mmCIF file of C-alpha atoms in Angstrom:
data_model
loop_
_atom_site.group_PDB
_atom_site.id
_atom_site.type_symbol
_atom_site.label_atom_id
_atom_site.label_comp_id
_atom_site.label_asym_id
_atom_site.label_seq_id
_atom_site.Cartn_x
_atom_site.Cartn_y
_atom_site.Cartn_z
ATOM 1 C CA UNK A 1 -64.116 11.330 18.595
ATOM 2 C CA UNK A 2 -63.573 14.935 17.652
ATOM 3 C CA UNK A 3 -62.398 15.953 14.210
ATOM 4 C CA UNK A 4 -59.150 17.483 15.489
ATOM 5 C CA UNK A 5 -58.292 14.272 17.363
ATOM 6 C CA UNK A 6 -58.964 12.161 14.268
ATOM 7 C CA UNK A 7 -56.814 14.464 12.162
ATOM 8 C CA UNK A 8 -53.911 14.277 14.618
ATOM 9 C CA UNK A 9 -54.108 10.489 14.866
ATOM 10 C CA UNK A 10 -53.927 10.155 11.077
ATOM 11 C CA UNK A 11 -51.139 12.736 10.905
ATOM 12 C CA UNK A 12 -49.189 10.914 13.648
ATOM 13 C CA UNK A 13 -49.571 7.584 11.820
ATOM 14 C CA UNK A 14 -48.339 9.126 8.561
ATOM 15 C CA UNK A 15 -45.466 10.759 10.454
ATOM 16 C CA UNK A 16 -44.365 7.495 12.107
ATOM 17 C CA UNK A 17 -44.562 5.511 8.867
ATOM 18 C CA UNK A 18 -42.723 8.242 6.956
ATOM 19 C CA UNK A 19 -40.081 8.616 9.676
ATOM 20 C CA UNK A 20 -39.463 4.860 9.848
ATOM 21 C CA UNK A 21 -39.176 4.552 6.075
ATOM 22 C CA UNK A 22 -36.961 7.596 5.608
ATOM 23 C CA UNK A 23 -34.766 6.599 8.577
ATOM 24 C CA UNK A 24 -34.223 3.135 7.135
ATOM 25 C CA UNK A 25 -33.297 4.531 3.723
ATOM 26 C CA UNK A 26 -31.060 7.225 5.237
ATOM 27 C CA UNK A 27 -29.336 4.684 7.510
ATOM 28 C CA UNK A 28 -28.532 2.372 4.616
ATOM 29 C CA UNK A 29 -27.255 5.261 2.491
ATOM 30 C CA UNK A 30 -25.107 6.751 5.269
ATOM 31 C CA UNK A 31 -23.589 3.424 6.291
ATOM 32 C CA UNK A 32 -22.883 2.514 2.657
ATOM 33 C CA UNK A 33 -21.262 5.908 2.126
ATOM 34 C CA UNK A 34 -19.107 5.284 5.225
ATOM 35 C CA UNK A 35 -18.062 1.871 3.899
ATOM 36 C CA UNK A 36 -17.275 3.314 0.466
ATOM 37 C CA UNK A 37 -15.080 5.940 2.117
ATOM 38 C CA UNK A 38 -13.253 3.269 4.118
ATOM 39 C CA UNK A 39 -12.767 1.185 0.960
ATOM 40 C CA UNK A 40 -11.242 4.222 -0.760
ATOM 41 C CA UNK A 41 -8.816 4.633 2.152
ATOM 42 C CA UNK A 42 -7.856 0.961 2.012
ATOM 43 C CA UNK A 43 -7.267 1.119 -1.737
ATOM 44 C CA UNK A 44 -5.171 4.242 -1.243
ATOM 45 C CA UNK A 45 -2.961 2.389 1.254
ATOM 46 C CA UNK A 46 -2.763 -0.592 -1.079
ATOM 47 C CA UNK A 47 -1.726 1.671 -3.954
ATOM 48 C CA UNK A 48 0.904 3.271 -1.714
ATOM 49 C CA UNK A 49 2.292 -0.142 -0.799
ATOM 50 C CA UNK A 50 2.412 -1.143 -4.469
ATOM 51 C CA UNK A 51 4.231 2.091 -5.275
ATOM 52 C CA UNK A 52 6.867 1.427 -2.607
ATOM 53 C CA UNK A 53 7.309 -2.147 -3.867
ATOM 54 C CA UNK A 54 7.735 -0.996 -7.462
ATOM 55 C CA UNK A 55 10.206 1.701 -6.426
ATOM 56 C CA UNK A 56 12.249 -0.817 -4.449
ATOM 57 C CA UNK A 57 12.269 -3.381 -7.261
ATOM 58 C CA UNK A 58 13.230 -0.956 -10.029
ATOM 59 C CA UNK A 59 15.443 1.593 -8.287
ATOM 60 C CA UNK A 60 16.722 0.304 -4.946
ATOM 61 C CA UNK A 61 17.406 -3.363 -5.654
ATOM 62 C CA UNK A 62 19.758 -2.711 -8.636
ATOM 63 C CA UNK A 63 21.858 -0.424 -6.438
ATOM 64 C CA UNK A 64 22.344 -3.175 -3.838
ATOM 65 C CA UNK A 65 23.332 -6.038 -6.136
ATOM 66 C CA UNK A 66 27.027 -5.823 -5.252
ATOM 67 C CA UNK A 67 26.423 -5.745 -1.512
ATOM 68 C CA UNK A 68 23.954 -8.658 -1.841
ATOM 69 C CA UNK A 69 26.832 -10.900 -2.951
ATOM 70 C CA UNK A 70 28.376 -10.608 0.505
ATOM 71 C CA UNK A 71 25.358 -10.151 2.776
ATOM 72 C CA UNK A 72 21.650 -10.408 2.343
ATOM 73 C CA UNK A 73 19.868 -7.042 2.595
ATOM 74 C CA UNK A 74 16.106 -7.364 3.202
ATOM 75 C CA UNK A 75 15.744 -3.711 2.175
ATOM 76 C CA UNK A 76 16.139 -4.908 -1.418
ATOM 77 C CA UNK A 77 12.940 -6.959 -1.189
ATOM 78 C CA UNK A 78 9.841 -5.023 -2.385
ATOM 79 C CA UNK A 79 7.480 -6.646 0.131
ATOM 80 C CA UNK A 80 9.883 -5.832 2.990
ATOM 81 C CA UNK A 81 10.067 -2.149 1.976
ATOM 82 C CA UNK A 82 6.285 -1.896 1.681
ATOM 83 C CA UNK A 83 5.826 -3.453 5.123
ATOM 84 C CA UNK A 84 8.384 -1.078 6.680
ATOM 85 C CA UNK A 85 6.739 2.038 5.188
ATOM 86 C CA UNK A 86 3.241 0.946 6.199
ATOM 87 C CA UNK A 87 4.532 0.085 9.688
ATOM 88 C CA UNK A 88 5.621 3.710 9.991
ATOM 89 C CA UNK A 89 2.094 4.786 9.005
ATOM 90 C CA UNK A 90 0.716 2.385 11.622
ATOM 91 C CA UNK A 91 2.649 4.190 14.352
ATOM 92 C CA UNK A 92 0.432 7.223 13.794
ATOM 93 C CA UNK A 93 -2.696 5.260 12.847
ATOM 94 C CA UNK A 94 -2.479 2.079 14.950
ATOM 95 C CA UNK A 95 -5.813 0.717 13.718
ATOM 96 C CA UNK A 96 -4.536 0.600 10.125
ATOM 97 C CA UNK A 97 -2.636 -2.512 9.054
ATOM 98 C CA UNK A 98 -0.831 -3.926 6.030
ATOM 99 C CA UNK A 99 0.652 -7.359 5.507
ATOM 100 C CA UNK A 100 1.974 -9.447 2.649
ATOM 101 C CA UNK A 101 0.602 -12.671 4.088
ATOM 102 C CA UNK A 102 2.366 -15.715 2.590
ATOM 103 C CA UNK A 103 1.662 -19.406 3.104
ATOM 104 C CA UNK A 104 5.390 -20.200 2.941
ATOM 105 C CA UNK A 105 7.293 -16.939 3.454
ATOM 106 C CA UNK A 106 11.033 -16.376 3.580
ATOM 107 C CA UNK A 107 10.615 -13.906 6.458
ATOM 108 C CA UNK A 108 8.647 -15.541 9.308
ATOM 109 C CA UNK A 109 6.872 -12.262 10.122
ATOM 110 C CA UNK A 110 5.019 -12.567 6.787
ATOM 111 C CA UNK A 111 3.481 -15.966 7.573
ATOM 112 C CA UNK A 112 -0.299 -15.990 7.097
ATOM 113 C CA UNK A 113 -2.423 -16.603 10.178
ATOM 114 C CA UNK A 114 -5.795 -18.370 10.298
ATOM 115 C CA UNK A 115 -7.967 -15.642 8.771
ATOM 116 C CA UNK A 116 -5.356 -14.775 6.163
ATOM 117 C CA UNK A 117 -4.986 -18.426 5.176
ATOM 118 C CA UNK A 118 -8.716 -18.439 4.403
ATOM 119 C CA UNK A 119 -8.258 -15.399 2.141
ATOM 120 C CA UNK A 120 -5.413 -17.099 0.235
ATOM 121 C CA UNK A 121 -7.555 -20.238 -0.084
ATOM 122 C CA UNK A 122 -10.318 -18.112 -1.600
ATOM 123 C CA UNK A 123 -7.912 -16.786 -4.235
ATOM 124 C CA UNK A 124 -6.753 -20.335 -4.978
ATOM 125 C CA UNK A 125 -10.334 -21.509 -5.509
ATOM 126 C CA UNK A 126 -11.308 -18.491 -7.629
ATOM 127 C CA UNK A 127 -8.439 -17.895 -10.026
ATOM 128 C CA UNK A 128 -10.207 -14.965 -11.730
ATOM 129 C CA UNK A 129 -10.706 -13.093 -8.447
ATOM 130 C CA UNK A 130 -8.416 -10.055 -8.341
ATOM 131 C CA UNK A 131 -9.687 -8.345 -5.183
ATOM 132 C CA UNK A 132 -11.557 -9.440 -2.103
ATOM 133 C CA UNK A 133 -13.325 -7.124 0.340
ATOM 134 C CA UNK A 134 -14.550 -8.275 3.721
ATOM 135 C CA UNK A 135 -15.011 -7.403 7.390
ATOM 136 C CA UNK A 136 -13.496 -8.874 10.520
ATOM 137 C CA UNK A 137 -13.525 -8.219 14.231
ATOM 138 C CA UNK A 138 -10.401 -6.814 15.876
ATOM 139 C CA UNK A 139 -9.634 -5.866 19.512
ATOM 140 C CA UNK A 140 -10.513 -2.251 18.629
ATOM 141 C CA UNK A 141 -13.735 -3.069 16.761
ATOM 142 C CA UNK A 142 -14.882 -3.966 13.276
ATOM 143 C CA UNK A 143 -12.344 -3.493 10.477
ATOM 144 C CA UNK A 144 -12.809 -3.586 6.727
ATOM 145 C CA UNK A 145 -10.071 -5.204 4.692
ATOM 146 C CA UNK A 146 -9.084 -5.421 1.050
ATOM 147 C CA UNK A 147 -7.038 -8.373 -0.135
ATOM 148 C CA UNK A 148 -5.272 -8.965 -3.444
ATOM 149 C CA UNK A 149 -3.472 -12.160 -4.469
ATOM 150 C CA UNK A 150 0.312 -12.403 -4.582
ATOM 151 C CA UNK A 151 1.157 -14.281 -7.782
ATOM 152 C CA UNK A 152 4.653 -14.718 -9.234
ATOM 153 C CA UNK A 153 4.552 -14.375 -13.037
ATOM 154 C CA UNK A 154 8.242 -13.638 -13.724
ATOM 155 C CA UNK A 155 10.492 -16.755 -13.669
ATOM 156 C CA UNK A 156 13.438 -14.588 -12.577
ATOM 157 C CA UNK A 157 11.661 -13.946 -9.290
ATOM 158 C CA UNK A 158 11.876 -17.664 -8.453
ATOM 159 C CA UNK A 159 15.667 -17.670 -8.457
ATOM 160 C CA UNK A 160 15.678 -17.315 -4.680
ATOM 161 C CA UNK A 161 12.600 -19.461 -3.992
ATOM 162 C CA UNK A 162 12.899 -22.722 -5.930
ATOM 163 C CA UNK A 163 15.206 -24.818 -3.718
ATOM 164 C CA UNK A 164 17.639 -23.962 -0.897
ATOM 165 C CA UNK A 165 20.563 -25.136 -3.030
ATOM 166 C CA UNK A 166 19.666 -22.740 -5.865
ATOM 167 C CA UNK A 167 19.112 -19.777 -3.525
ATOM 168 C CA UNK A 168 21.940 -17.336 -2.686
ATOM 169 C CA UNK A 169 23.925 -18.447 0.336
ATOM 170 C CA UNK A 170 23.444 -15.049 1.937
ATOM 171 C CA UNK A 171 19.690 -15.665 1.892
ATOM 172 C CA UNK A 172 19.850 -19.057 3.564
ATOM 173 C CA UNK A 173 22.347 -17.689 6.079
ATOM 174 C CA UNK A 174 19.844 -14.985 6.988
ATOM 175 C CA UNK A 175 16.622 -17.017 7.124
ATOM 176 C CA UNK A 176 17.680 -20.653 6.969
ATOM 177 C CA UNK A 177 16.851 -23.332 4.383
ATOM 178 C CA UNK A 178 13.380 -24.179 5.687
ATOM 179 C CA UNK A 179 11.308 -21.187 4.628
ATOM 180 C CA UNK A 180 10.304 -19.564 1.360
ATOM 181 C CA UNK A 181 11.093 -22.376 -1.090
ATOM 182 C CA UNK A 182 9.013 -24.442 -3.484
ATOM 183 C CA UNK A 183 7.138 -21.470 -4.922
ATOM 184 C CA UNK A 184 5.426 -21.935 -8.282
ATOM 185 C CA UNK A 185 4.567 -19.579 -11.120
ATOM 186 C CA UNK A 186 1.067 -18.214 -11.741
ATOM 187 C CA UNK A 187 -0.363 -19.555 -8.497
ATOM 188 C CA UNK A 188 -1.549 -17.544 -5.468
ATOM 189 C CA UNK A 189 1.221 -17.828 -2.900
ATOM 190 C CA UNK A 190 -0.267 -15.339 -0.479
ATOM 191 C CA UNK A 191 -2.262 -12.134 -0.300
ATOM 192 C CA UNK A 192 -1.654 -8.471 0.302
ATOM 193 C CA UNK A 193 -4.091 -7.451 3.009
ATOM 194 C CA UNK A 194 -4.876 -3.868 4.001
ATOM 195 C CA UNK A 195 -7.110 -3.395 7.029
ATOM 196 C CA UNK A 196 -8.860 -0.116 7.876
ATOM 197 C CA UNK A 197 -11.048 0.532 10.960
ATOM 198 C CA UNK A 198 -14.762 0.599 10.223
ATOM 199 C CA UNK A 199 -16.259 1.144 13.683
ATOM 200 C CA UNK A 200 -15.666 4.913 13.865
ATOM 201 C CA UNK A 201 -17.043 5.710 10.376
ATOM 202 C CA UNK A 202 -20.157 3.646 11.160
ATOM 203 C CA UNK A 203 -20.589 5.497 14.469
ATOM 204 C CA UNK A 204 -20.296 8.766 12.574
ATOM 205 C CA UNK A 205 -22.892 7.552 10.079
ATOM 206 C CA UNK A 206 -25.250 6.617 12.923
ATOM 207 C CA UNK A 207 -24.700 10.041 14.512
ATOM 208 C CA UNK A 208 -25.528 11.696 11.197
ATOM 209 C CA UNK A 209 -28.672 9.544 11.066
ATOM 210 C CA UNK A 210 -29.745 10.844 14.480
ATOM 211 C CA UNK A 211 -29.288 14.391 13.203
ATOM 212 C CA UNK A 212 -31.392 13.609 10.116
ATOM 213 C CA UNK A 213 -34.110 11.990 12.243
ATOM 214 C CA UNK A 214 -34.077 14.977 14.608
ATOM 215 C CA UNK A 215 -34.424 17.420 11.719
ATOM 216 C CA UNK A 216 -37.252 15.384 10.156
ATOM 217 C CA UNK A 217 -39.032 15.198 13.516
ATOM 218 C CA UNK A 218 -38.698 18.957 13.977
ATOM 219 C CA UNK A 219 -40.067 19.598 10.481
ATOM 220 C CA UNK A 220 -43.015 17.270 11.069
ATOM 221 C CA UNK A 221 -43.773 18.937 14.419
ATOM 222 C CA UNK A 222 -43.752 22.383 12.823
ATOM 223 C CA UNK A 223 -45.949 21.177 9.968
ATOM 224 C CA UNK A 224 -48.314 19.490 12.430
ATOM 225 C CA UNK A 225 -48.565 22.634 14.562
ATOM 226 C CA UNK A 226 -49.243 24.806 11.499
ATOM 227 C CA UNK A 227 -51.889 22.405 10.163
ATOM 228 C CA UNK A 228 -53.572 22.148 13.572
ATOM 229 C CA UNK A 229 -53.702 25.929 13.869
ATOM 230 C CA UNK A 230 -55.106 26.317 10.358
ATOM 231 C CA UNK A 231 -57.609 23.491 10.879
ATOM 232 C CA UNK A 232 -58.812 24.989 14.153
ATOM 233 C CA UNK A 233 -59.140 28.557 12.902
ATOM 234 C CA UNK A 234 -60.483 27.831 9.419
ATOM 235 C CA UNK A 235 -62.610 24.731 10.030
ATOM 236 C CA UNK A 236 -63.108 23.625 13.634
ATOM 237 C CA UNK A 237 -64.010 27.004 15.181
ATOM 238 C CA UNK A 238 -66.404 28.109 12.361
ATOM 239 C CA UNK A 239 -68.096 24.697 12.258
ATOM 240 C CA UNK A 240 -68.476 24.663 16.048
ATOM 241 C CA UNK A 241 -70.042 28.136 15.937
ATOM 242 C CA UNK A 242 -72.370 27.077 13.117
ATOM 243 C CA UNK A 243 -73.324 23.931 15.021
ATOM 244 C CA UNK A 244 -74.269 25.991 18.096
ATOM 245 C CA UNK A 245 -76.408 28.416 16.089
ATOM 246 C CA UNK A 246 -78.069 25.554 14.184
ATOM 247 C CA UNK A 247 -78.895 23.934 17.536
ATOM 248 C CA UNK A 248 -80.591 27.081 18.805
ATOM 249 C CA UNK A 249 -82.541 27.579 15.570
ATOM 250 C CA UNK A 250 -83.697 23.959 15.604
ATOM 251 C CA UNK A 251 -85.197 24.617 19.062
ATOM 252 C CA UNK A 252 -87.193 27.570 17.720
ATOM 253 C CA UNK A 253 -84.813 30.334 18.819
ATOM 254 C CA UNK A 254 -84.952 32.357 15.613
ATOM 255 C CA UNK A 255 -83.443 35.383 17.340
ATOM 256 C CA UNK A 256 -80.074 33.622 17.531
ATOM 257 C CA UNK A 257 -77.268 35.673 15.976
ATOM 258 C CA UNK A 258 -76.530 35.155 12.297
ATOM 259 C CA UNK A 259 -73.590 33.054 11.263
ATOM 260 C CA UNK A 260 -71.196 35.110 9.178
ATOM 261 C CA UNK A 261 -67.776 34.142 7.838
ATOM 262 C CA UNK A 262 -65.941 36.525 5.563
ATOM 263 C CA UNK A 263 -64.204 34.147 3.199
ATOM 264 C CA UNK A 264 -64.592 32.764 -0.292
ATOM 265 C CA UNK A 265 -63.796 29.175 0.645
ATOM 266 C CA UNK A 266 -66.113 26.266 1.378
ATOM 267 C CA UNK A 267 -66.827 27.510 4.919
ATOM 268 C CA UNK A 268 -67.961 30.869 3.474
ATOM 269 C CA UNK A 269 -70.273 29.080 1.027
ATOM 270 C CA UNK A 270 -71.635 26.969 3.893
ATOM 271 C CA UNK A 271 -72.265 30.150 5.902
ATOM 272 C CA UNK A 272 -74.287 31.740 3.086
ATOM 273 C CA UNK A 273 -76.248 28.532 2.516
ATOM 274 C CA UNK A 274 -77.077 28.232 6.204
ATOM 275 C CA UNK A 275 -78.188 31.841 6.441
ATOM 276 C CA UNK A 276 -80.475 31.412 3.415
ATOM 277 C CA UNK A 277 -81.924 28.260 4.913
ATOM 278 C CA UNK A 278 -82.470 30.023 8.219
ATOM 279 C CA UNK A 279 -84.238 32.936 6.490
ATOM 280 C CA UNK A 280 -86.457 30.543 4.550
ATOM 281 C CA UNK A 281 -87.277 28.613 7.709
ATOM 282 C CA UNK A 282 -88.160 31.822 9.558
ATOM 283 C CA UNK A 283 -90.515 32.927 6.759
ATOM 284 C CA UNK A 284 -92.097 29.486 6.641
ATOM 285 C CA UNK A 285 -92.744 29.473 10.391
ATOM 286 C CA UNK A 286 -94.306 32.966 10.225
ATOM 287 C CA UNK A 287 -96.599 31.856 7.400
ATOM 288 C CA UNK A 288 -97.714 28.859 9.425
ATOM 289 C CA UNK A 289 -98.410 31.036 12.464
ATOM 290 C CA UNK A 290 -100.532 33.419 10.401
#
């Protein structure tokens, strides 16, 4: 096997190992960066929902207390306001979702479904858990979600949710006496869940990976071409020429042209050494003939 072939086989092996390793590292980094970006978006939506709820509780609800004596206004409920605002966002970004999922809600639209019930159960089992991040499959692809427990800590908030008899009549007239009662303090009653699409960011990360792999492949090809050219011109061609001259001299053809390389590297030193050896051999042969 020729030297140039051996060199290229070793170079190709190093290239493949390096490309596989760097691609794996780059893929993990890009996909993690995509997930971190999605988590930031989800937390931003969650913060927005919390802001709307706080605004409703502190500024809107007090203004509606008189009207609430005659008719129940869901707009005074913080969770209702947050859901309405995020529903407006969802009209523009249909893959984004927000829900105050309750095990026993006053408003039936807030009732937790199977996957959300599992999230609430997780918060019940792990009382110290304040946030839960996970992934789930949706009709449009994989989505990442952030969930936070809904816990009532203010006894005043239970005025409408202890028993139907204690609740305002306007509330039971609106939703009936069968939902949203029996709540307890300091216990997870549900979970706020924000869902953000993950499929597109991961596709973008994979596309970026292909670009990185393409760039690395191009760099390796250029380096390989440059090394092959240098190896051929500085090593392979001079050594092949030297080998041919040495062959002719070994057969007694002392008139073969001299081997001369104008360089100060190892090939130049080899050239000088060979020429000295050839001169010594020529003198020795002449002495033997005489």
